[in-house]
Coordinates of C-alpha atoms and ligand atoms in Angstrom, one line a residue:
X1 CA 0.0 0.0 0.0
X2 CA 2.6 2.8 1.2
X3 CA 4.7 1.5 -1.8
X4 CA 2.2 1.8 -4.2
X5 CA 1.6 5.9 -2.5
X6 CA 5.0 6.4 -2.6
X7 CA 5.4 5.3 -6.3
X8 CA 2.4 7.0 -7.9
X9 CA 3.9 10.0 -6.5
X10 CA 7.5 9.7 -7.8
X11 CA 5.1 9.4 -10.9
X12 CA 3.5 12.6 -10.3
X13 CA 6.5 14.3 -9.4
X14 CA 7.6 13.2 -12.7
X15 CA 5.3 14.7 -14.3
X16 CA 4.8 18.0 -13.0
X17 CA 8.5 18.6 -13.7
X18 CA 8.3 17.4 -17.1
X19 CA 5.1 19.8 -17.3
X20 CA 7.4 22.7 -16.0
X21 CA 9.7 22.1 -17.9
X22 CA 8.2 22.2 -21.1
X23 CA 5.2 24.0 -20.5
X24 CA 4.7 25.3 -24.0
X25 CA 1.3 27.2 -23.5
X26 CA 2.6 28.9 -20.5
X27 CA 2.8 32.4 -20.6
X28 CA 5.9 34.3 -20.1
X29 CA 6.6 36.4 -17.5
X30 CA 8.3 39.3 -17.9
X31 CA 10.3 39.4 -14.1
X32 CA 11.8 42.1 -12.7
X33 CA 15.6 41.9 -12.3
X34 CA 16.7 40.9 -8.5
X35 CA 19.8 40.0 -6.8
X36 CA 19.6 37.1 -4.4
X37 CA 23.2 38.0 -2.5
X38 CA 21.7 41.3 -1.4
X39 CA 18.7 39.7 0.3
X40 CA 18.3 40.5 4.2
X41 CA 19.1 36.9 5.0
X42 CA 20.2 36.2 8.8
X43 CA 22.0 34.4 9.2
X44 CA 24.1 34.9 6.2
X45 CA 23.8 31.9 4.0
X46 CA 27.9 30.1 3.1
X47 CA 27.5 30.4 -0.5
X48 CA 25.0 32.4 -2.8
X49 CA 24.7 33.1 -6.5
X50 CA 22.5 35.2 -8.0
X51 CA 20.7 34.2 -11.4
X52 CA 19.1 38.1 -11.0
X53 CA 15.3 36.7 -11.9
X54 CA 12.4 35.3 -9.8
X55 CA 10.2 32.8 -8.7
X56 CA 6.6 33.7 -8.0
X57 CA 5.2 32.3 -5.4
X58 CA 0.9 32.7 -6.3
X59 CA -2.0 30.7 -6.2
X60 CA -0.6 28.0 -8.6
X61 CA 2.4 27.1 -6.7
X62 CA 1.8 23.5 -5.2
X63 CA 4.6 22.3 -2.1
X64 CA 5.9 18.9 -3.2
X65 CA 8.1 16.6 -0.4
X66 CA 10.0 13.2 -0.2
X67 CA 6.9 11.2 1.9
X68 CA 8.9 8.6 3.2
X69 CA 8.2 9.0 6.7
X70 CA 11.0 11.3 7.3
X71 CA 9.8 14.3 8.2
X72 CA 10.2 16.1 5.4
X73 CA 6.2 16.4 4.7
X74 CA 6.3 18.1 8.1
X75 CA 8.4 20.4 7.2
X76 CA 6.1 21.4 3.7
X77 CA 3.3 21.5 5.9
X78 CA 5.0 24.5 8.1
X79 CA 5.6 26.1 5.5
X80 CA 2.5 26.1 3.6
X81 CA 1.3 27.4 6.8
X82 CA 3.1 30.3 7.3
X83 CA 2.9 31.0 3.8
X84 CA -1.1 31.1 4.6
X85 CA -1.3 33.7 7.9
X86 CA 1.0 35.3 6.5
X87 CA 0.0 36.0 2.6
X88 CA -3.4 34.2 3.2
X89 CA -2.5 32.1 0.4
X90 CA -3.4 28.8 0.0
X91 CA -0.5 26.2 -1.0
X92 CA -1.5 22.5 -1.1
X93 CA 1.4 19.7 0.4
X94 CA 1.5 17.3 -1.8
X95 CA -1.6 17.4 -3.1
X96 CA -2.2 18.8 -7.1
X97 CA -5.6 17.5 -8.0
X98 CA -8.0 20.4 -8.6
X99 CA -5.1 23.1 -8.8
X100 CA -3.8 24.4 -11.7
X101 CA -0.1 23.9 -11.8
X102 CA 2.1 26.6 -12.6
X103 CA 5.3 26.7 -10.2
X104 CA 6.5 24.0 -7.8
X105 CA 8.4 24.0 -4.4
X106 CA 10.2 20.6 -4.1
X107 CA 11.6 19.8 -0.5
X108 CA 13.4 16.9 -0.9
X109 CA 16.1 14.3 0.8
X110 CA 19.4 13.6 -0.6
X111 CA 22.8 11.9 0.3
X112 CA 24.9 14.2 -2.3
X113 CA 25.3 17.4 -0.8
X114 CA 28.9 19.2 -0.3
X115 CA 28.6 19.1 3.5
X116 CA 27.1 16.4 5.6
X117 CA 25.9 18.6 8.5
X118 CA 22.8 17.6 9.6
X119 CA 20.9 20.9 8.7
X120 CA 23.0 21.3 5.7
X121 CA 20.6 22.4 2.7
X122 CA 20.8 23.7 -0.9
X123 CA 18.4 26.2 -2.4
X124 CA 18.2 26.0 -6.1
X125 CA 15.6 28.6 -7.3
X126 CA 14.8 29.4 -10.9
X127 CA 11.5 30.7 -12.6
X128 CA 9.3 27.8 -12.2
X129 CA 11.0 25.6 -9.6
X130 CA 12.3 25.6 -5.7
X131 CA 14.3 22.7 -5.5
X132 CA 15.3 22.4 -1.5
X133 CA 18.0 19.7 -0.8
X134 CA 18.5 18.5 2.3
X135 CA 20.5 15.7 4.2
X136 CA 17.6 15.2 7.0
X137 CA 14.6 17.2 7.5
X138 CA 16.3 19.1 10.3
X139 CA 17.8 21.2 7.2
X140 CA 14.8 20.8 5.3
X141 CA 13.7 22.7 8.3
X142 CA 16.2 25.2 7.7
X143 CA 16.0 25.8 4.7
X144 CA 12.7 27.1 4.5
X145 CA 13.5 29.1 7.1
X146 CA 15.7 31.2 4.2
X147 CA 12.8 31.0 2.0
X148 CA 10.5 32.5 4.6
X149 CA 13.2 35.2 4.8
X150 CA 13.2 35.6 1.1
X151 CA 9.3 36.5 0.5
X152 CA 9.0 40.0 0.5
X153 CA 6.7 41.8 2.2
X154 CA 4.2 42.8 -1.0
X155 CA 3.1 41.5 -3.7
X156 CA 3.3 42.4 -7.2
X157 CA -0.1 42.5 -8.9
X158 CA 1.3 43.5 -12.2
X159 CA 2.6 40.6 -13.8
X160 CA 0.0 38.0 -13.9
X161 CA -4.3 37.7 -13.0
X162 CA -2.9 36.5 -9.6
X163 CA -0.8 38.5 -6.5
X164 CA 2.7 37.3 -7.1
X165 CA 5.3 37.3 -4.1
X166 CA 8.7 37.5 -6.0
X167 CA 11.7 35.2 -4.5
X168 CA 14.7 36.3 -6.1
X169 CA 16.3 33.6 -8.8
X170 CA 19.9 32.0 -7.9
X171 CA 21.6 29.0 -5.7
X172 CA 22.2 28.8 -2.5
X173 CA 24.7 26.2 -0.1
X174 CA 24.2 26.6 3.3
X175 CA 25.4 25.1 6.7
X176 CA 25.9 25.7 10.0
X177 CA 29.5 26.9 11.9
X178 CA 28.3 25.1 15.1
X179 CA 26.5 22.3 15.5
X180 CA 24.6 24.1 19.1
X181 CA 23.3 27.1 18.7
X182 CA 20.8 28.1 22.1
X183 CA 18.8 31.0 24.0
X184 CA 18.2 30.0 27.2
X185 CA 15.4 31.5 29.8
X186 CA 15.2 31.8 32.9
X187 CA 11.9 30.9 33.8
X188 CA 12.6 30.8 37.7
X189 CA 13.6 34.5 38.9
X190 CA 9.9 35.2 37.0
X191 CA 7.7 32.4 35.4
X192 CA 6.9 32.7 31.3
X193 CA 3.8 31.1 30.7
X194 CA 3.4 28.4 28.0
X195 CA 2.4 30.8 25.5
X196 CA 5.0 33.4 26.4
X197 CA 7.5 30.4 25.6
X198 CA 5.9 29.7 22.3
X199 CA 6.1 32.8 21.0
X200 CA 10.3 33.1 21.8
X201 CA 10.4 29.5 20.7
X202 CA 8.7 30.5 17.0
X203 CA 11.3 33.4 16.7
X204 CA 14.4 31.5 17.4
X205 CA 13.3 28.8 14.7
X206 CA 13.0 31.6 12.1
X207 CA 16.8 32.4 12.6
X208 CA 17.8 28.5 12.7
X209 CA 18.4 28.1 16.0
X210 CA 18.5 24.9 17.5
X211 CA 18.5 24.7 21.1
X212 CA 16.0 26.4 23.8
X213 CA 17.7 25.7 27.3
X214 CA 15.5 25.9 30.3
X215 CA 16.8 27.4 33.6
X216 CA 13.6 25.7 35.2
X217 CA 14.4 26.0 39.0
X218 CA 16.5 28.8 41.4
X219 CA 16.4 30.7 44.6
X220 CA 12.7 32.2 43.9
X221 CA 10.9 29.4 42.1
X222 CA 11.0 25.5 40.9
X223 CA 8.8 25.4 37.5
X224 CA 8.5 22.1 36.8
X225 CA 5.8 19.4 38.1
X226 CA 7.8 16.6 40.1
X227 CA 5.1 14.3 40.5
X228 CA 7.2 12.2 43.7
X229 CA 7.8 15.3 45.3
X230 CA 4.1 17.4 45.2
X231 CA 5.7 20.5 47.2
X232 CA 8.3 21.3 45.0
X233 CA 5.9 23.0 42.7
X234 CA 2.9 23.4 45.5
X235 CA 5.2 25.6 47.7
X236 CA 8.4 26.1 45.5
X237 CA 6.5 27.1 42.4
X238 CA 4.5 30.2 44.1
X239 CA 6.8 32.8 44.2
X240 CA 9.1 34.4 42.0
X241 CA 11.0 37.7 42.2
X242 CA 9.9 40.9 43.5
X243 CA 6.5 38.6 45.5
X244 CA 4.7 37.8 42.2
X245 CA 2.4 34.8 42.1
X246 CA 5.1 32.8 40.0
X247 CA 3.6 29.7 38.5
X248 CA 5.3 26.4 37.1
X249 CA 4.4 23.8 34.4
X250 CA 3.0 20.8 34.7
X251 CA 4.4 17.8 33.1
X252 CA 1.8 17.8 30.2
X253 CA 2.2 21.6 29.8
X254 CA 6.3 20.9 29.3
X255 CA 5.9 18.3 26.8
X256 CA 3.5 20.2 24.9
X257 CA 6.4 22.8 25.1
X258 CA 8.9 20.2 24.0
X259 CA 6.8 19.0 21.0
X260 CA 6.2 22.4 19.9
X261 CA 10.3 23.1 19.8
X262 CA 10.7 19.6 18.2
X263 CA 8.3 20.9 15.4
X264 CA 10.4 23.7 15.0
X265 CA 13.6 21.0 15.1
X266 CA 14.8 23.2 18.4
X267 CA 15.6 20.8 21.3
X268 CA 14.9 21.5 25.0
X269 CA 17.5 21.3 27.2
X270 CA 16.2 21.0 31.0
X271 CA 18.3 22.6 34.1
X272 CA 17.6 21.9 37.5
X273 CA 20.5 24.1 39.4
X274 CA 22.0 22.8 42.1
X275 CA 23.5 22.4 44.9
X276 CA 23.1 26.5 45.4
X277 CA 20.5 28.4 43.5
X278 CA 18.2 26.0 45.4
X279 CA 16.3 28.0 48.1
X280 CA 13.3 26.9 46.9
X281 CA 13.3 23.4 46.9
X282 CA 14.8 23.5 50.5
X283 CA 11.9 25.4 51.5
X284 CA 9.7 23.5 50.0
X285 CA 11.5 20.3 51.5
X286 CA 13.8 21.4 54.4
X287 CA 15.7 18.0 54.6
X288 CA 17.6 19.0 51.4
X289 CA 18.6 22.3 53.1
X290 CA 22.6 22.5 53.7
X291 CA 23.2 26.0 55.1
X292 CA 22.3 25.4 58.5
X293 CA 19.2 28.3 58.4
X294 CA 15.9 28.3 58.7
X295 CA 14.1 28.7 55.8
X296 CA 12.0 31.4 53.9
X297 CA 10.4 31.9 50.5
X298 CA 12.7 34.2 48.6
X299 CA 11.7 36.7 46.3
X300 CA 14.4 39.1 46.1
X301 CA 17.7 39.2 43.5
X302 CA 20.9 38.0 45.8
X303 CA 22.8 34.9 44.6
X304 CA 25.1 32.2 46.5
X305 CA 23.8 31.7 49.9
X306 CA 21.3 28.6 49.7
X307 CA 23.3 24.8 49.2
X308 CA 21.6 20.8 48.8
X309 CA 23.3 19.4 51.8
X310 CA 25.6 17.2 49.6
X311 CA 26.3 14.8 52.3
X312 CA 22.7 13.5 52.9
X313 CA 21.6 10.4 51.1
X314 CA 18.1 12.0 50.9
X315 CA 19.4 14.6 48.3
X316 CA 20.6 12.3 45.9
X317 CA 17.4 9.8 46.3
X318 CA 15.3 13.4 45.7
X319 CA 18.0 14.1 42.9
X320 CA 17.5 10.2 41.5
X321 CA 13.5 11.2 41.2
X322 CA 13.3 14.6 40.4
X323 CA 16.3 13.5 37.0
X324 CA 14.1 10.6 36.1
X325 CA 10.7 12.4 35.8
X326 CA 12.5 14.9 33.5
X327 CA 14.5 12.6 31.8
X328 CA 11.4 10.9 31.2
X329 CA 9.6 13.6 29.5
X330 CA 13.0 15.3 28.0
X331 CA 14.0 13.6 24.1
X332 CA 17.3 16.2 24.5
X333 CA 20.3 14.2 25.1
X334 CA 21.7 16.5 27.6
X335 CA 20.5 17.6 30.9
X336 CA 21.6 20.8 33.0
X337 CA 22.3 20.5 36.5
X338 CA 23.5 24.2 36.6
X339 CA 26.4 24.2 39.3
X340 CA 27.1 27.3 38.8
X341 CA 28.1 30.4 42.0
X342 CA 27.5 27.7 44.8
X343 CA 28.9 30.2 47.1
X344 CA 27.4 28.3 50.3
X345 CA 28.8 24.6 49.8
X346 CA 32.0 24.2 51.0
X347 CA 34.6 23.1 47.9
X348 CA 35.0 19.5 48.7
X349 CA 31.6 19.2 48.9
X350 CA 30.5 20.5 45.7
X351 CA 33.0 18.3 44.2
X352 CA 31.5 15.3 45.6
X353 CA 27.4 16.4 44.5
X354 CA 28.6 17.4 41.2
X355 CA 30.4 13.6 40.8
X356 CA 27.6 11.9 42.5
X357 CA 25.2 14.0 40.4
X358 CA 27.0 13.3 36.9
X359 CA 26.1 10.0 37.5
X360 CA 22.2 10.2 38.2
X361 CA 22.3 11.8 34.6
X362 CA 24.3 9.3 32.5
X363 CA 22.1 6.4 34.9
X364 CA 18.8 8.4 33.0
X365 CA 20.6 8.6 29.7
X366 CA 21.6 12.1 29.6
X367 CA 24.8 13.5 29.2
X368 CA 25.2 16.0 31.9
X369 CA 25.9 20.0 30.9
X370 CA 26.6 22.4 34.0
X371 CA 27.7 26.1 34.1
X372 CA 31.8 26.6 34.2
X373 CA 32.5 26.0 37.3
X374 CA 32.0 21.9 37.3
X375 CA 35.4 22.0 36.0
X376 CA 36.5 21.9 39.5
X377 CA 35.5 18.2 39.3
X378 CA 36.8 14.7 37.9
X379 CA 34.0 14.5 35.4
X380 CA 33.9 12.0 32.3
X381 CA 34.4 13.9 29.0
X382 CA 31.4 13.3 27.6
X383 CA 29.9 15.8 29.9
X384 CA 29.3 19.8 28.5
X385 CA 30.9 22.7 30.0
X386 CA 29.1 25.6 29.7
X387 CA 31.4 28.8 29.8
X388 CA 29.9 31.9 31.6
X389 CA 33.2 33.4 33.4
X390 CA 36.1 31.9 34.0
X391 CA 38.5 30.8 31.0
X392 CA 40.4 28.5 33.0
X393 CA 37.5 26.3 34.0
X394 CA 36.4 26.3 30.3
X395 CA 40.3 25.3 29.4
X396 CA 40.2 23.2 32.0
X397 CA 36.8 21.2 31.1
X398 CA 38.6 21.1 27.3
X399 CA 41.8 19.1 28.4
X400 CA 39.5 16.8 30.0
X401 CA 37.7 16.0 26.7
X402 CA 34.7 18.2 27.7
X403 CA 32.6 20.5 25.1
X404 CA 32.0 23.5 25.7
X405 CA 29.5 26.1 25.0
X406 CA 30.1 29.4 24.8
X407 CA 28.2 32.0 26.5
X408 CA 30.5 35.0 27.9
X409 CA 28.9 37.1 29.8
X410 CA 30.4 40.3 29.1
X411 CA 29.5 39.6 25.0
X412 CA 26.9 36.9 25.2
X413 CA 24.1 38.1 27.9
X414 CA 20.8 39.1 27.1
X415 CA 19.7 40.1 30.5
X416 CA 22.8 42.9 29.8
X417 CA 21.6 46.4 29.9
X418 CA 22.3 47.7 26.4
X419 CA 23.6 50.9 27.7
X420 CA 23.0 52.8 31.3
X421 CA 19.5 54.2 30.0
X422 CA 18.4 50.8 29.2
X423 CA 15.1 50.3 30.7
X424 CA 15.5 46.5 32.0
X425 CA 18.7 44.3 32.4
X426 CA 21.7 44.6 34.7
X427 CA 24.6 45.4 33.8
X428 CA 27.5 43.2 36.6
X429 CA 29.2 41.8 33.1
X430 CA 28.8 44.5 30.6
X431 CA 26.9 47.3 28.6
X432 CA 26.2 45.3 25.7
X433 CA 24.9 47.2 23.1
X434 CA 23.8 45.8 19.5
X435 CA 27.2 46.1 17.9
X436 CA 29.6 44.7 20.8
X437 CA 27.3 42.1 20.9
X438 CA 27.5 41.0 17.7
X439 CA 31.2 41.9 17.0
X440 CA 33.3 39.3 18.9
X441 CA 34.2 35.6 17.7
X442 CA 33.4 32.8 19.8
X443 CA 35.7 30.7 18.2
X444 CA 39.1 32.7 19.7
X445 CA 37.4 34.5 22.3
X446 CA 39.0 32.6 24.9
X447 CA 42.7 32.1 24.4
X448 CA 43.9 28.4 24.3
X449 CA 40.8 27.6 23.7
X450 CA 40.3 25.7 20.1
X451 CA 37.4 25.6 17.9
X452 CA 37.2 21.6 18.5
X453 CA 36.4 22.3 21.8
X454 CA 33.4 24.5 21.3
X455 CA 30.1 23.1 21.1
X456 CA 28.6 26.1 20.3
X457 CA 26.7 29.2 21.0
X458 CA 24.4 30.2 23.8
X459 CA 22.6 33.6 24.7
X460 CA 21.3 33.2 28.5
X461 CA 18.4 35.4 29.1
X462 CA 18.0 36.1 33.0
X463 CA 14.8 37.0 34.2
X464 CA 15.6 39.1 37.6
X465 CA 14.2 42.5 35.4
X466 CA 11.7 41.4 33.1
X467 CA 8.5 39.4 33.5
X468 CA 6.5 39.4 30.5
X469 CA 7.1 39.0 26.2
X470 CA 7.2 42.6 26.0
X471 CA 10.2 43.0 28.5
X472 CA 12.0 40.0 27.5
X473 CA 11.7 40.7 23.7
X474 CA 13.4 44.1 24.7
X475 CA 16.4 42.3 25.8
X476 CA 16.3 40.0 23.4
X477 CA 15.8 42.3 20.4
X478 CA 17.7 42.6 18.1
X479 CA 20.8 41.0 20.1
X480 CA 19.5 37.9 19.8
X481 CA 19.5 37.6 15.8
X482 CA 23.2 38.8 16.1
X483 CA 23.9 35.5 18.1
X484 CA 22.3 33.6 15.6
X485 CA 24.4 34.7 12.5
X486 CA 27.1 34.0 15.3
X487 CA 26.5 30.5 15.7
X488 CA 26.0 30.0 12.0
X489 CA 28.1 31.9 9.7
X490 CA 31.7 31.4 10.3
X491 CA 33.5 34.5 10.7
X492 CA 35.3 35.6 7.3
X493 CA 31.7 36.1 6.7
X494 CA 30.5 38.5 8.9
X495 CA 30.5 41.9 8.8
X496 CA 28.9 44.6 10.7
X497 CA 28.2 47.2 8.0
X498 CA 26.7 44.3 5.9
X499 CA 24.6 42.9 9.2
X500 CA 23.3 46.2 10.2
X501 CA 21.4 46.6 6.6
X502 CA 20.6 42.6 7.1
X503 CA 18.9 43.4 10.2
X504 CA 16.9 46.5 9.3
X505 CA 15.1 43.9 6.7
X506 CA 13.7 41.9 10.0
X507 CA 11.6 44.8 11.0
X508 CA 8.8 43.9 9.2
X509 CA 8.6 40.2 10.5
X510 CA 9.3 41.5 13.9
X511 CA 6.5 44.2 13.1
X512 CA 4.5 41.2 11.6
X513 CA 5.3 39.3 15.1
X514 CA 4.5 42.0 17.4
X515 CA 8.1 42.0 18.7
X516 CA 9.3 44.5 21.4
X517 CA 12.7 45.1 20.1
X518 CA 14.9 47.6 21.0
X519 CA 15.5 50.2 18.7
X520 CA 19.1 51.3 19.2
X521 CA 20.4 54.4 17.3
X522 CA 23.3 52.4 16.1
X523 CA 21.3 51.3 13.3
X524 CA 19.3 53.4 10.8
X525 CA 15.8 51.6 10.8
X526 CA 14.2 54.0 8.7
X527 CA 16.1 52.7 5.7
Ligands
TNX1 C1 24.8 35.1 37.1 S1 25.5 33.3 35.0 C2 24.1 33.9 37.3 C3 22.6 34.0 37.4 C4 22.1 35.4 37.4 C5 22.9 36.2 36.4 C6 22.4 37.6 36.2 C7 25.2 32.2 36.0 C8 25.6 30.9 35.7 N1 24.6 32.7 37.1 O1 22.2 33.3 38.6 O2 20.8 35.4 37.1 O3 24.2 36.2 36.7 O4 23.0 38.2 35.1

């Protein structure tokens, strides 16, 4: 039966190129001259050549994908669906009976392209014809995200009976610098509901990223549903800075959140910090407490006084649970047990929880990330070092095998102020306004430390100042589209004169979006 699908649409396919391609009755179009390397792509695609014509994307255009269960129909479907809110036009997935078939889309799987990245993909796009290669339909995925990018705004209704969006005519080759490239929030210091999260989630995918880390628990608030241990969330999840009414997700609301990433091909990455940052658990269950106080609900901004009492078998039986109901509902690989400004836990202790703690992740079948400071331990090199401050913990965690990921504060942080009138952020690290923040290379940022090493790129978002998607998009906006090309497009190709025009062509989606960004006077929007 699937055979028999599969084969009358090879025949199909067949045909409708043939059709194209010798379409005699067809009328010609007269197109407009265009040039696909000027296009406001971000990030900046490898390789482009312009064949200075155009595709129109109208009413006859039909999406056509490999249907062999590999995702790739998925992907068509997205983007016949933001090609209808957006243009309300209509674009059947495979599907061409009653349509009249003028232009075709072709998504399609292949084992011969130049690079075999994952999300490698090649755009070939003449009059008539898309033709998206990809390796697996994470770069399907991908690559439609640069044909988003590449539908301008309006229409032309000159050229044909039928609104025509014109993508510009040429080839494009296209694959990612590093293999992680992540936001995180922080939904602890402030919750983010499950929609708030959605709509950073969409806007990440539209500038390839891959990775949404979670900073799910702190000091003010544990967001996650831990069915075995009820308080965390009935008592832990309730506050949140500055004596909100915090909130937390329930297990069914975080896989909905994970599926909805996974659509976008963006993985979750889960972190429970520990042993400091963890005021809130202990207050929720006091036999985890190590500092020796009694215990309040905290709702203000200080870090590095509350510590897991990393001696206490009861901590790691609570650690064993609370690991395997996320790892449960988590497909990422890795899983973040933070680690990170454990100012309350004496040294030899934190060495011995982050070792015993490593492995409670690799016994669920994750490989354990934590923030630069699990250096300090004999940890297996599988693990993931995630740089925030200190070079010689990253360097450190790279002798040892370790990954890392880059996220500096001082260039890196979205909770940054962008300059000392910004109206959220903090600024301990850094100003970081739009250009610094895109004008530094994470591949010899820190010295001695070689591009094998690195992992990839992460922009942390901390949530002490903001509390809503208007306030978060502020600190996110634009930066975070600089961190993007950053992660992607290998240095030789950036440029900040070339970026800054780039970037001015993603205020209409961000318009379109509703996005809060921040308009800094570094860049001209007007043009
Ligand atoms: C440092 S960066 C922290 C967070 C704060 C952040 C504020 C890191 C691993 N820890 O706990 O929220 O600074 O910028």
């Amino acid at each position: 039966m699937r055979k028999s699908i599969v084969l009358k649409s090879a025949m199909l396919l067949v045909g409708l190129v043939f059709f194209l391609s010798c379409g005699t009755d067809k009328k010609k179009i007269d197109y407009p001259k265009t040039d696909l390397t000027t296009s406001a792509l971000i990030p900046k695609p490898l390789k482009m050549i312009a064949t200075n014509s155009a595709f129109g994307l109208d009413s006859k255009t039909v999406i056509y994908t490999d249907q062999k269960n590999n995702g790739f129909q998925e992907v068509g479907d997205f983007l016949a669906n933001k090609i209808k809110t957006r243009l309300n036009l209509e674009i059947p997935v495979n599907n061409t009976v009653d349509v009249s078939v003028e232009r075709i889309i072709y998504i399609h799987q292949t084992d011969t392209l130049e690079s075999d990245a994952p999300e490698a993909y090649q755009l070939y796009i003449k009059n008539d014809s898309i033709l998206l290669n990809a390796n697996t339909a994470a770069g399907a995925f991908r690559g439609i995200q640069t044909l988003r990018q590449l539908i301008p705004e309006q229409s032309n209704d000159t050229l044909s009976e039928q609104p025509m969006w014109l993508i510009p005519t040429g080839k494009i080759d296209d694959a990612p610098n590093f293999e992680y490239r992540g936001a995180m929030l922080d939904v602890a210091r402030h919750f983010f509901t499950v929609e708030e999260v959605k709509k950073y989630i969409d806007i990440l995918a539209y500038y390839k990223y891959n990775a949404f880390h979670m900073h799910l628990t702190d000091d003010q608030g544990w967001r996650i549903e831990i069915k075995s241990w009820p308080k965390l969330t009935e008592i832990g999840g309730q506050t949140e800075v500055g004596g909100g009414a915090g909130g937390f997700y329930t297990q069914e609301e975080f896989k909905d959140l994970v599926a909805y990433a996974a659509q976008r091909h963006i993985q979750i990455i889960p972190e429970v910090d520990m042993p400091g940052h963890t005021n809130a658990a202990s207050f929720s269950y006091p036999i985890l407490n190590g500092n020796g106080k009694t215990l309040e609900a905290y709702t203000g901004t200080h870090v590095g006084f509350s510590t897991f009492d990393s001696r206490k078998d009861t901590v790691y039986s609570f650690l064993d649970d609370v690991i395997r109901e996320i790892a449960a509902i988590s497909p990422s690989p890795y899983f973040h047990i933070g680690g990170d400004e454990s100012h309350a836990t004496k040294k030899s202790d934190y060495i011995h929880f982050v070792e015993k703690v490593e492995k409670l992740v690799q016994k669920h079948g994750k490989i354990m990330v934590g923030w630069n400071e699990i250096a300090q331990a004999k940890i297996s090199p599988s693990s993931v070092n995630q740089y925030w401050n200190e070079p010689h913990n990253a360097i450190k965690a790279a002798e040892n095998g370790n990954k890392i990921i880059m996220s500096p504060a001082k260039k890196a942080y979205l909770d940054m102020q962008y300059d000392s009138l910004s109206k959220h952020g903090l600024h301990w690290a850094a100003y970081i306004p739009v250009d610094d923040a895109y004008n530094w290379d994470p591949e010899s940022y820190v010295e001695g430390l070689s591009k094998a090493s690195i992992l990839g790129l992460e922009a942390p978002l901390w949530s002490e100042t903001i509390s809503n998607s208007f306030e978060l998009e502020y600190l996110a906006f634009p930066r975070a589209i600089g961190y993007a090309e950053l992660a992607w497009t290998p240095a030789e190709l950036r440029d900040w004169n070339d970026y800054k025009k780039r970037l001015v062509g993603q205020v209409a989606y961000m318009n379109y979006m509703d996005v809060n960004f921040y308009r800094t006077t570094l860049v001209n929007w007007e043009k």
